[in-house]
Tab-separated table of C-alpha atoms and ligand atoms in Angstrom:
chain	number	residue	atom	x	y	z
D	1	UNK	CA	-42.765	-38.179	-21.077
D	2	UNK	CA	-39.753	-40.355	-20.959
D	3	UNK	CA	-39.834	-43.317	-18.756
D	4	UNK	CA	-37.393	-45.851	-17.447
D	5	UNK	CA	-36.885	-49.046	-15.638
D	6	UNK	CA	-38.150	-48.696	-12.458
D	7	UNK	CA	-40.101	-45.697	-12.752
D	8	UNK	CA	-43.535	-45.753	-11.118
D	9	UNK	CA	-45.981	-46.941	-13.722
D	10	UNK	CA	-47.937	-43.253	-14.650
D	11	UNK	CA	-51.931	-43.779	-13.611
D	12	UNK	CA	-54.703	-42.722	-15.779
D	13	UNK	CA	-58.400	-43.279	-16.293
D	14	UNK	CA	-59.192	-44.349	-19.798
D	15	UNK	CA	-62.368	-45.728	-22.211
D	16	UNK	CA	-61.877	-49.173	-23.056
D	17	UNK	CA	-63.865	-52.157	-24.795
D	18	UNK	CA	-64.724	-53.017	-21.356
D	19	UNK	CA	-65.748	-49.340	-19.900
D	20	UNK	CA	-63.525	-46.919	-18.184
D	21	UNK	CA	-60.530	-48.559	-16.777
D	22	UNK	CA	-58.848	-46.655	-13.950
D	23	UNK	CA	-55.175	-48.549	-14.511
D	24	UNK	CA	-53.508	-48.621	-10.965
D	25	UNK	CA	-57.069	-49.729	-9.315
D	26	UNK	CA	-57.642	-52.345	-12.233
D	27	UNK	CA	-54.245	-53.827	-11.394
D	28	UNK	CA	-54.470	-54.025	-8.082
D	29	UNK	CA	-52.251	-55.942	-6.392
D	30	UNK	CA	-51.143	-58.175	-9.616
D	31	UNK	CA	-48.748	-57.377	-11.714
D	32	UNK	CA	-49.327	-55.634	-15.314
D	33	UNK	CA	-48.735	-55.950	-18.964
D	34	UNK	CA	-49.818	-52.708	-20.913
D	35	UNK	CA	-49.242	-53.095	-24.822
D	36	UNK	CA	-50.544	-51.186	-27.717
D	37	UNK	CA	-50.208	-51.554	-31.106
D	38	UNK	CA	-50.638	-49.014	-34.294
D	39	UNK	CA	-54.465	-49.457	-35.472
D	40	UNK	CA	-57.820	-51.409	-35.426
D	41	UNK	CA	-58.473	-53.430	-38.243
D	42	UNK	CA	-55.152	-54.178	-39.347
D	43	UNK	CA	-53.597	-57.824	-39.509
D	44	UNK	CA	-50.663	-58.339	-37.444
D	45	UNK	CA	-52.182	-56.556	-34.535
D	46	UNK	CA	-55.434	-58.810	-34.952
D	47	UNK	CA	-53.124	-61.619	-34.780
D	48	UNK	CA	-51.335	-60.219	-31.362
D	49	UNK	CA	-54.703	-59.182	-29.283
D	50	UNK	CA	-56.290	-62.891	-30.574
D	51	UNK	CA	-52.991	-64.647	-29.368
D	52	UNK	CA	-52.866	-62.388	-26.111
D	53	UNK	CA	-56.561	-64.129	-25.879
D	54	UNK	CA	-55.628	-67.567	-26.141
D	55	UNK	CA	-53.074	-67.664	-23.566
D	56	UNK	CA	-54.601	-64.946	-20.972
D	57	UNK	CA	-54.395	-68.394	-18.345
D	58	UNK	CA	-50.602	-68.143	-19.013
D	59	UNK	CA	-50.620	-64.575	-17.541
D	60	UNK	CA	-53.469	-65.410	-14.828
D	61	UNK	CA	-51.545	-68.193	-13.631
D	62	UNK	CA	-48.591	-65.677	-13.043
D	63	UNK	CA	-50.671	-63.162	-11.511
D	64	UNK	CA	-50.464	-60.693	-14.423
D	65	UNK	CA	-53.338	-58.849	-15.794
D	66	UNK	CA	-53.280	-57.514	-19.449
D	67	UNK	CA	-54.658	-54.270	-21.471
D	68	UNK	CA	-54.642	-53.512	-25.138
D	69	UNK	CA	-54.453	-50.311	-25.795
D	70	UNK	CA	-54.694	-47.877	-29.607
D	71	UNK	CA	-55.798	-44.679	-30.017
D	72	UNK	CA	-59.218	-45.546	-31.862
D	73	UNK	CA	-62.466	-45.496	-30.313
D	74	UNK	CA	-64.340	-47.391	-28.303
D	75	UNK	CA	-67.026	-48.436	-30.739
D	76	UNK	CA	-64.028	-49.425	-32.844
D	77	UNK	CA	-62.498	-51.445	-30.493
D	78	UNK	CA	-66.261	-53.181	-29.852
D	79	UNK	CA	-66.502	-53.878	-33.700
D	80	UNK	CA	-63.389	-55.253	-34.374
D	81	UNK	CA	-62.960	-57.631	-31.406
D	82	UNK	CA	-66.319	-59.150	-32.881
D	83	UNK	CA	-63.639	-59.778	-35.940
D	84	UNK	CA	-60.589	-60.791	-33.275
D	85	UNK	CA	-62.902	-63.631	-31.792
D	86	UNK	CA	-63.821	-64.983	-35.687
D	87	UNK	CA	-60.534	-64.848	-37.391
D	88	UNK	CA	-58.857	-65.935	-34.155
D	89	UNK	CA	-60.758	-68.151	-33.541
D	90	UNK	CA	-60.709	-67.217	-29.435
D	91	UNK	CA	-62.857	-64.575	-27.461
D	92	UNK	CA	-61.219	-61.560	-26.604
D	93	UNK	CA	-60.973	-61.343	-22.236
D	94	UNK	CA	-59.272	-57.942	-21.579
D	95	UNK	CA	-59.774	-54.662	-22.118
D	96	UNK	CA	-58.400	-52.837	-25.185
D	97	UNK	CA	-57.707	-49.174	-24.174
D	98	UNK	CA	-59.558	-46.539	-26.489
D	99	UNK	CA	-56.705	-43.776	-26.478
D	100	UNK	CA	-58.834	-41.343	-28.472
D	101	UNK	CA	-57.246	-38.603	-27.394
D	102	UNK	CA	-53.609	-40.149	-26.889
D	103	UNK	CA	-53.585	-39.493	-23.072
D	104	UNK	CA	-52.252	-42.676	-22.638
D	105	UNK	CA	-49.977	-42.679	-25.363
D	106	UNK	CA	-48.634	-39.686	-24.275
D	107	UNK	CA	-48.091	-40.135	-20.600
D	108	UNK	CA	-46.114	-43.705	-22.089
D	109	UNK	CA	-44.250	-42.296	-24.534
D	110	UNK	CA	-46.248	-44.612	-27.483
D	111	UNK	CA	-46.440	-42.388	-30.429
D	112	UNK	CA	-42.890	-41.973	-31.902
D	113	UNK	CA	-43.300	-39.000	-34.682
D	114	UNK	CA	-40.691	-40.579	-36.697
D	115	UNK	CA	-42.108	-43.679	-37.270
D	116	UNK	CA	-45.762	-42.612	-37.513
D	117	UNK	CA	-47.309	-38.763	-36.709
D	118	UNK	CA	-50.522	-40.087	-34.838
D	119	UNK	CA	-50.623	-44.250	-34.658
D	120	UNK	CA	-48.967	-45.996	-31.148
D	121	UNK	CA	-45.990	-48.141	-31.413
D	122	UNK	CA	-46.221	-51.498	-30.653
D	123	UNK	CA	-44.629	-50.852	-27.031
D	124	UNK	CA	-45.071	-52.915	-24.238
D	125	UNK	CA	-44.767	-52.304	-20.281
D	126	UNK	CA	-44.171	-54.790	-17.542
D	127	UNK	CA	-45.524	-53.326	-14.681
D	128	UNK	CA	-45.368	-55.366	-11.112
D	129	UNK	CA	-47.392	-55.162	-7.734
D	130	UNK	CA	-45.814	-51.967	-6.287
D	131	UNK	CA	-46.675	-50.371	-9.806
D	132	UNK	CA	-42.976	-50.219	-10.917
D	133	UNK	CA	-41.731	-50.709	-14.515
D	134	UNK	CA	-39.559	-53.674	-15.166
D	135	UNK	CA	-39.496	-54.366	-18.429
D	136	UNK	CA	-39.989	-51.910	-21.611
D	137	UNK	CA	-39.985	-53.325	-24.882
D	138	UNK	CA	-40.854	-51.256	-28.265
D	139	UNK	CA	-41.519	-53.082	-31.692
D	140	UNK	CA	-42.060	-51.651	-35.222
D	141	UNK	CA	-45.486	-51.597	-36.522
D	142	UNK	CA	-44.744	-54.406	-39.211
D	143	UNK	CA	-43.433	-56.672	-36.388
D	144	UNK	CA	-46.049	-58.909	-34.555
D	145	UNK	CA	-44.936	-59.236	-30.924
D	146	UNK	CA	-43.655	-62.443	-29.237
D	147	UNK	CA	-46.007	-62.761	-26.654
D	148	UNK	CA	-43.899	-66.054	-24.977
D	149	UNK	CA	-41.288	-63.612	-24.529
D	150	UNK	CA	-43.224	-61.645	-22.242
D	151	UNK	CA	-43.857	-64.609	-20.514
D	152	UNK	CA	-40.554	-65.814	-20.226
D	153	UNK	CA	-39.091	-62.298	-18.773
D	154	UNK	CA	-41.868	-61.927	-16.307
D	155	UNK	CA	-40.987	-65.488	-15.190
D	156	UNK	CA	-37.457	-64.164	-15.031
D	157	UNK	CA	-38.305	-60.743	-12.774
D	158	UNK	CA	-40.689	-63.141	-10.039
D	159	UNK	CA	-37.586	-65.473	-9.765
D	160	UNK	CA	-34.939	-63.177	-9.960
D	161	UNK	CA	-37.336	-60.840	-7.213
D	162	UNK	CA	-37.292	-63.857	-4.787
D	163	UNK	CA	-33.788	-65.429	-5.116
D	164	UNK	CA	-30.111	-63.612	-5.326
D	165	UNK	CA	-30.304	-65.200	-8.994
D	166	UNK	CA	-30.284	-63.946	-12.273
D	167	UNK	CA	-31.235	-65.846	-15.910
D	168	UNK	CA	-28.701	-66.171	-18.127
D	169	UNK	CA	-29.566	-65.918	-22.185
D	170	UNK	CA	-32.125	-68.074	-23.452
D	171	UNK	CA	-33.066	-69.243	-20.079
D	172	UNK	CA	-36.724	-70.556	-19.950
D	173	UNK	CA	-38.399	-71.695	-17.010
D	174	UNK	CA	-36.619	-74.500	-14.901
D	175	UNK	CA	-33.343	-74.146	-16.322
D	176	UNK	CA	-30.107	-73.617	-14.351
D	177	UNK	CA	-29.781	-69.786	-13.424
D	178	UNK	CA	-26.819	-67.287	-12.460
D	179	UNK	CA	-25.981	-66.620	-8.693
D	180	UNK	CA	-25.207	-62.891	-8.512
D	181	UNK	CA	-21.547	-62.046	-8.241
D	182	UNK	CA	-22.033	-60.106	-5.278
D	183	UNK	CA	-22.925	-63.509	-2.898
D	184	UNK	CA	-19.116	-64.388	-1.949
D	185	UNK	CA	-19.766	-65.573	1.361
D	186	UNK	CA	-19.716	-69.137	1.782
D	187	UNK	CA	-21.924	-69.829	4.722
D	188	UNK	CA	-24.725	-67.478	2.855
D	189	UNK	CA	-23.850	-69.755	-0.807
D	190	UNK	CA	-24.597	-73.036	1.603
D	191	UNK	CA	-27.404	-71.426	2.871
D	192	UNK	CA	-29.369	-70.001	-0.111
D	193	UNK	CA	-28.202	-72.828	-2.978
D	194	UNK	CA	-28.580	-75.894	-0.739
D	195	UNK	CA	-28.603	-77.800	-4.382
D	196	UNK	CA	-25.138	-76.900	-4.723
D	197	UNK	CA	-23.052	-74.396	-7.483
D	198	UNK	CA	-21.129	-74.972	-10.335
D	199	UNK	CA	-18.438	-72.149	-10.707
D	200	UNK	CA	-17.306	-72.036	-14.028
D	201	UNK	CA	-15.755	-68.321	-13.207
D	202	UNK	CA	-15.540	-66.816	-10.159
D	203	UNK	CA	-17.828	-64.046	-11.074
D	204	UNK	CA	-20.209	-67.187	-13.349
D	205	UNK	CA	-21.697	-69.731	-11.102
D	206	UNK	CA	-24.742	-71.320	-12.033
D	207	UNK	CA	-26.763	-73.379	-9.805
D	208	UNK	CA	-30.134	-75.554	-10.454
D	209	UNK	CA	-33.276	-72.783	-10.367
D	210	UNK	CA	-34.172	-72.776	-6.536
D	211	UNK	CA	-38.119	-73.005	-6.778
D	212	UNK	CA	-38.204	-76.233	-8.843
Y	301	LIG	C1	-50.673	-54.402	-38.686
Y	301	LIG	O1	-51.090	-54.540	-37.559
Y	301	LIG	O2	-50.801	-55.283	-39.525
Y	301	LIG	C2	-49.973	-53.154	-39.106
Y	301	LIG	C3	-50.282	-51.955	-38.504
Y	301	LIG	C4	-49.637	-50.804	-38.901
Y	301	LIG	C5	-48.663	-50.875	-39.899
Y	301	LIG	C6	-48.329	-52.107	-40.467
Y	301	LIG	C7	-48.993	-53.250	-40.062
């Protein structure tokens, strides 16, 4: 199935390290990360789901709860977080989705047959509180993931959700930001940028980021 931006985030009811995870119920009302990666027991994906780990307060703090996800099995999963938590040298603290029989990875569009027959990409899903998708990222198996990225766009799509802003490139958290080119009126800039704009264009005006 092919998915896009803003299509509703497809529900399912998987095995996981953790026991069955029903996805849309395990979310709740927080926002999502869904990422899976080629194989169990292989190094640059033991690196990601340790790292993922380590900063699982960075996605708390945002509201954002995470899943693994490959197609091996559960007792796989079990055996090689014991591995995760030594090499790592963190404890693993969200499920990894056991996608033995690719239901996920179908329904997501993770397997793509022309980079490998049967093992998931290294995709990722942003998924937010009404269970849309805002952000779909796909990496090649020999790439390890930037996991700050994440952060930094889901940082981007809670600011950019709240104010008529958007972030420029680069832009990290409490940086100037974009107003949208489609605020003209004047009485409305006044109102929503009471810290003032800089208009280096009339279509580019940047103004300080309103929450900080
Ligand atoms: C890895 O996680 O290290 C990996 C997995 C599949 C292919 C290449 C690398």
């Amino acid at each position: 199935m092919s998915l896009h931006i803003g299509d509703t985030a497809p529900d399912f009811t998987q095995d996981s390290s953790e026991g069955p995870v029903r996805f849309h119920e395990y979310l709740g009302d927080s926002w999502g990360v869904l990422f899976s990666h080629p194989k169990d027991f292989t190094p640059v994906c033991t690196t990601e789901l340790g790292y993922v780990a380590k900063i699982k307060a960075e996605f708390e703090k945002r509201g954002v709860r995470v899943v693994g996800l490959s197609v091996d099995p559960t007792t796989s999963h079990k055996d090689w977080i014991k591995d995760i938590d030594k090499t790592q040298n963190t404890t693993m603290n969200y499920p990894v989705i056991a996608d033995h029989d690719r239901k996920v990875a179908s329904l997501y569009d993770m397997v793509h047959p022309n980079a490998d027959n049967t093992q998931t990409v290294r995709s990722v899903f942003v998924i937010d509180p009404k269970k849309k998708i805002r952000l779909m990222i796909t990496y090649p198996a020999s790439t390890g993931r930037n996991f700050d990225e994440i952060l930094r766009v889901i940082d981007s799509l809670q600011l950019t959700d709240k104010f008529s802003v958007a972030t420029p490139a680069n832009w990290t958290d409490g940086q100037d930001v974009v107003i949208l080119p489609a605020i003209q009126d004047e009485q409305e800039l006044k109102t929503k940028f009471p810290k003032g704009y800089t208009v280096v264009r009339p279509y580019l005006r940047t103004t300080p980021q309103p929450n900080k």
